[in-house]
Amino acid sequence: MSQMPVRVVVHYRDPDGPTETLAAAYRRAARDLAGTPGLLGHELLGAIDGDGRFALLMAWRDLASYRAWERRLRAAGHPSPLRKFQDRTRPGGHYEVYVVHDADYPAADAAGAADPLSQPSG
């Protein structure tokens, strides 16, 4: 399983603040994540009902890469600008890790990319 791609979903909540506050924190976090070994990409998703729920979807090459990053983050004291927005009210915790068992990305396949998040945007 360690060589299979994984996705990490981190849940955030900002019910009182403007969306721009969390989005600005995401942009700072994105700069911090740039060049992280094994990180293929990430997206900030917002709930369509506008209730202040967000999710960060992170695509990792494999579980080992994610765990190595997580160890470095923990050792550094979890300095993410998004930390204060973590939704710790969720049953089961504020984040989840999933292994990608199967996927179908026709556009990525046509471009010759193994993962749609590894393609340059354009």
mmCIF file of C-alpha atoms in Angstrom:
data_model
loop_
_atom_site.group_PDB
_atom_site.id
_atom_site.type_symbol
_atom_site.label_atom_id
_atom_site.label_comp_id
_atom_site.label_asym_id
_atom_site.label_seq_id
_atom_site.Cartn_x
_atom_site.Cartn_y
_atom_site.Cartn_z
ATOM 1 C CA MET A 1 0.000 0.000 0.000
ATOM 2 C CA SER A 2 2.866 2.429 0.641
ATOM 3 C CA GLN A 3 3.449 2.926 -3.095
ATOM 4 C CA MET A 4 -0.192 3.725 -3.855
ATOM 5 C CA PRO A 5 -1.229 7.387 -4.138
ATOM 6 C CA VAL A 6 -3.078 8.852 -1.184
ATOM 7 C CA ARG A 7 -5.418 11.772 -0.653
ATOM 8 C CA VAL A 8 -5.636 13.681 2.596
ATOM 9 C CA VAL A 9 -8.741 15.697 3.420
ATOM 10 C CA VAL A 10 -8.354 18.294 6.179
ATOM 11 C CA HIS A 11 -11.592 19.863 7.390
ATOM 12 C CA TYR A 12 -11.784 23.540 8.301
ATOM 13 C CA ARG A 13 -14.463 25.818 9.639
ATOM 14 C CA ASP A 14 -14.714 29.599 9.625
ATOM 15 C CA PRO A 15 -18.367 30.338 10.371
ATOM 16 C CA ASP A 16 -17.825 33.886 11.607
ATOM 17 C CA GLY A 17 -15.006 35.182 9.472
ATOM 18 C CA PRO A 18 -15.012 36.254 5.866
ATOM 19 C CA THR A 19 -14.044 33.577 3.375
ATOM 20 C CA GLU A 20 -11.079 35.729 2.381
ATOM 21 C CA THR A 21 -9.492 35.228 5.831
ATOM 22 C CA LEU A 22 -9.301 31.462 5.402
ATOM 23 C CA ALA A 23 -8.359 31.800 1.726
ATOM 24 C CA ALA A 24 -5.450 34.088 2.636
ATOM 25 C CA ALA A 25 -4.264 31.532 5.205
ATOM 26 C CA TYR A 26 -4.486 28.853 2.487
ATOM 27 C CA ARG A 27 -2.323 30.933 0.136
ATOM 28 C CA ARG A 28 0.324 31.304 2.877
ATOM 29 C CA ALA A 29 0.171 27.561 3.561
ATOM 30 C CA ALA A 30 0.474 26.839 -0.172
ATOM 31 C CA ARG A 31 3.721 28.818 -0.300
ATOM 32 C CA ASP A 32 4.999 26.797 2.669
ATOM 33 C CA LEU A 33 4.059 23.540 0.925
ATOM 34 C CA ALA A 34 5.810 24.404 -2.341
ATOM 35 C CA GLY A 35 8.493 21.861 -3.137
ATOM 36 C CA THR A 36 7.396 19.354 -0.479
ATOM 37 C CA PRO A 37 8.713 15.941 -1.602
ATOM 38 C CA GLY A 38 5.892 13.653 -2.692
ATOM 39 C CA LEU A 39 3.160 16.303 -2.640
ATOM 40 C CA LEU A 40 1.499 16.298 -6.056
ATOM 41 C CA GLY A 41 -0.918 19.148 -5.421
ATOM 42 C CA HIS A 42 -3.643 20.575 -3.244
ATOM 43 C CA GLU A 43 -6.980 22.364 -3.501
ATOM 44 C CA LEU A 44 -9.044 24.404 -1.075
ATOM 45 C CA LEU A 45 -12.711 23.455 -1.380
ATOM 46 C CA GLY A 46 -15.589 25.476 0.049
ATOM 47 C CA ALA A 47 -19.057 24.196 0.911
ATOM 48 C CA ILE A 48 -21.573 25.371 -1.668
ATOM 49 C CA ASP A 49 -24.053 26.410 0.998
ATOM 50 C CA GLY A 50 -21.644 29.056 2.303
ATOM 51 C CA ASP A 51 -21.835 27.902 5.929
ATOM 52 C CA GLY A 52 -18.130 28.343 6.600
ATOM 53 C CA ARG A 53 -17.069 24.738 5.959
ATOM 54 C CA PHE A 54 -13.929 24.135 3.907
ATOM 55 C CA ALA A 55 -11.749 21.168 3.055
ATOM 56 C CA LEU A 56 -8.155 21.009 1.930
ATOM 57 C CA LEU A 57 -7.618 18.148 -0.511
ATOM 58 C CA MET A 58 -3.979 17.120 -0.710
ATOM 59 C CA ALA A 59 -2.703 14.586 -3.257
ATOM 60 C CA TRP A 60 0.397 12.648 -2.257
ATOM 61 C CA ARG A 61 2.567 10.318 -4.332
ATOM 62 C CA ASP A 62 2.368 7.696 -1.579
ATOM 63 C CA LEU A 63 1.683 7.179 2.104
ATOM 64 C CA ALA A 64 5.380 7.257 3.005
ATOM 65 C CA SER A 65 5.748 10.769 1.545
ATOM 66 C CA TYR A 66 2.717 12.007 3.472
ATOM 67 C CA ARG A 67 3.924 10.465 6.741
ATOM 68 C CA ALA A 68 7.413 11.950 6.314
ATOM 69 C CA TRP A 69 5.896 15.423 5.824
ATOM 70 C CA GLU A 70 3.586 14.911 8.802
ATOM 71 C CA ARG A 71 6.571 13.979 11.029
ATOM 72 C CA ARG A 72 8.445 17.128 9.941
ATOM 73 C CA LEU A 73 5.361 19.260 10.573
ATOM 74 C CA ARG A 74 4.860 17.758 14.033
ATOM 75 C CA ALA A 75 8.533 18.279 14.914
ATOM 76 C CA ALA A 76 8.220 21.940 13.859
ATOM 77 C CA GLY A 77 5.213 22.475 16.153
ATOM 78 C CA HIS A 78 2.508 22.464 13.453
ATOM 79 C CA PRO A 79 3.211 25.972 12.119
ATOM 80 C CA SER A 80 0.473 25.995 9.448
ATOM 81 C CA PRO A 81 -1.436 29.277 9.030
ATOM 82 C CA LEU A 82 -4.557 27.117 8.609
ATOM 83 C CA ARG A 83 -4.244 25.429 12.000
ATOM 84 C CA LYS A 84 -6.598 27.816 13.817
ATOM 85 C CA PHE A 85 -9.358 26.964 11.315
ATOM 86 C CA GLN A 86 -9.217 23.171 11.812
ATOM 87 C CA ASP A 87 -12.685 21.761 12.433
ATOM 88 C CA ARG A 88 -12.064 19.702 15.548
ATOM 89 C CA THR A 89 -15.800 19.228 16.154
ATOM 90 C CA ARG A 90 -16.007 16.557 13.459
ATOM 91 C CA PRO A 91 -16.578 12.993 14.672
ATOM 92 C CA GLY A 92 -13.422 11.021 13.989
ATOM 93 C CA GLY A 93 -11.140 14.037 13.811
ATOM 94 C CA HIS A 94 -10.348 17.003 11.616
ATOM 95 C CA TYR A 95 -8.564 15.064 8.875
ATOM 96 C CA GLU A 96 -8.821 11.790 6.969
ATOM 97 C CA VAL A 97 -6.336 9.832 4.854
ATOM 98 C CA TYR A 98 -7.502 7.761 1.884
ATOM 99 C CA VAL A 99 -5.602 5.481 -0.446
ATOM 100 C CA VAL A 100 -6.465 5.763 -4.148
ATOM 101 C CA HIS A 101 -7.510 2.261 -5.175
ATOM 102 C CA ASP A 102 -8.727 3.156 -8.636
ATOM 103 C CA ALA A 103 -9.202 6.309 -10.662
ATOM 104 C CA ASP A 104 -10.270 7.415 -14.114
ATOM 105 C CA TYR A 105 -8.952 10.745 -15.415
ATOM 106 C CA PRO A 106 -9.400 10.709 -19.203
ATOM 107 C CA ALA A 107 -7.926 14.204 -19.669
ATOM 108 C CA ALA A 108 -4.870 13.328 -17.589
ATOM 109 C CA ASP A 109 -4.464 10.061 -19.490
ATOM 110 C CA ALA A 110 -4.557 11.949 -22.798
ATOM 111 C CA ALA A 111 -1.868 14.328 -21.510
ATOM 112 C CA GLY A 112 0.274 11.406 -20.366
ATOM 113 C CA ALA A 113 0.044 12.326 -16.660
ATOM 114 C CA ALA A 114 -0.209 9.590 -14.050
ATOM 115 C CA ASP A 115 -2.209 11.857 -11.770
ATOM 116 C CA PRO A 116 -4.387 14.830 -12.732
ATOM 117 C CA LEU A 117 -2.847 16.983 -10.001
ATOM 118 C CA SER A 118 0.656 16.407 -11.353
ATOM 119 C CA GLN A 119 -0.143 18.235 -14.605
ATOM 120 C CA PRO A 120 0.883 21.853 -14.975
ATOM 121 C CA SER A 121 -2.167 24.080 -15.041
ATOM 122 C CA GLY A 122 -2.747 25.971 -18.200
#
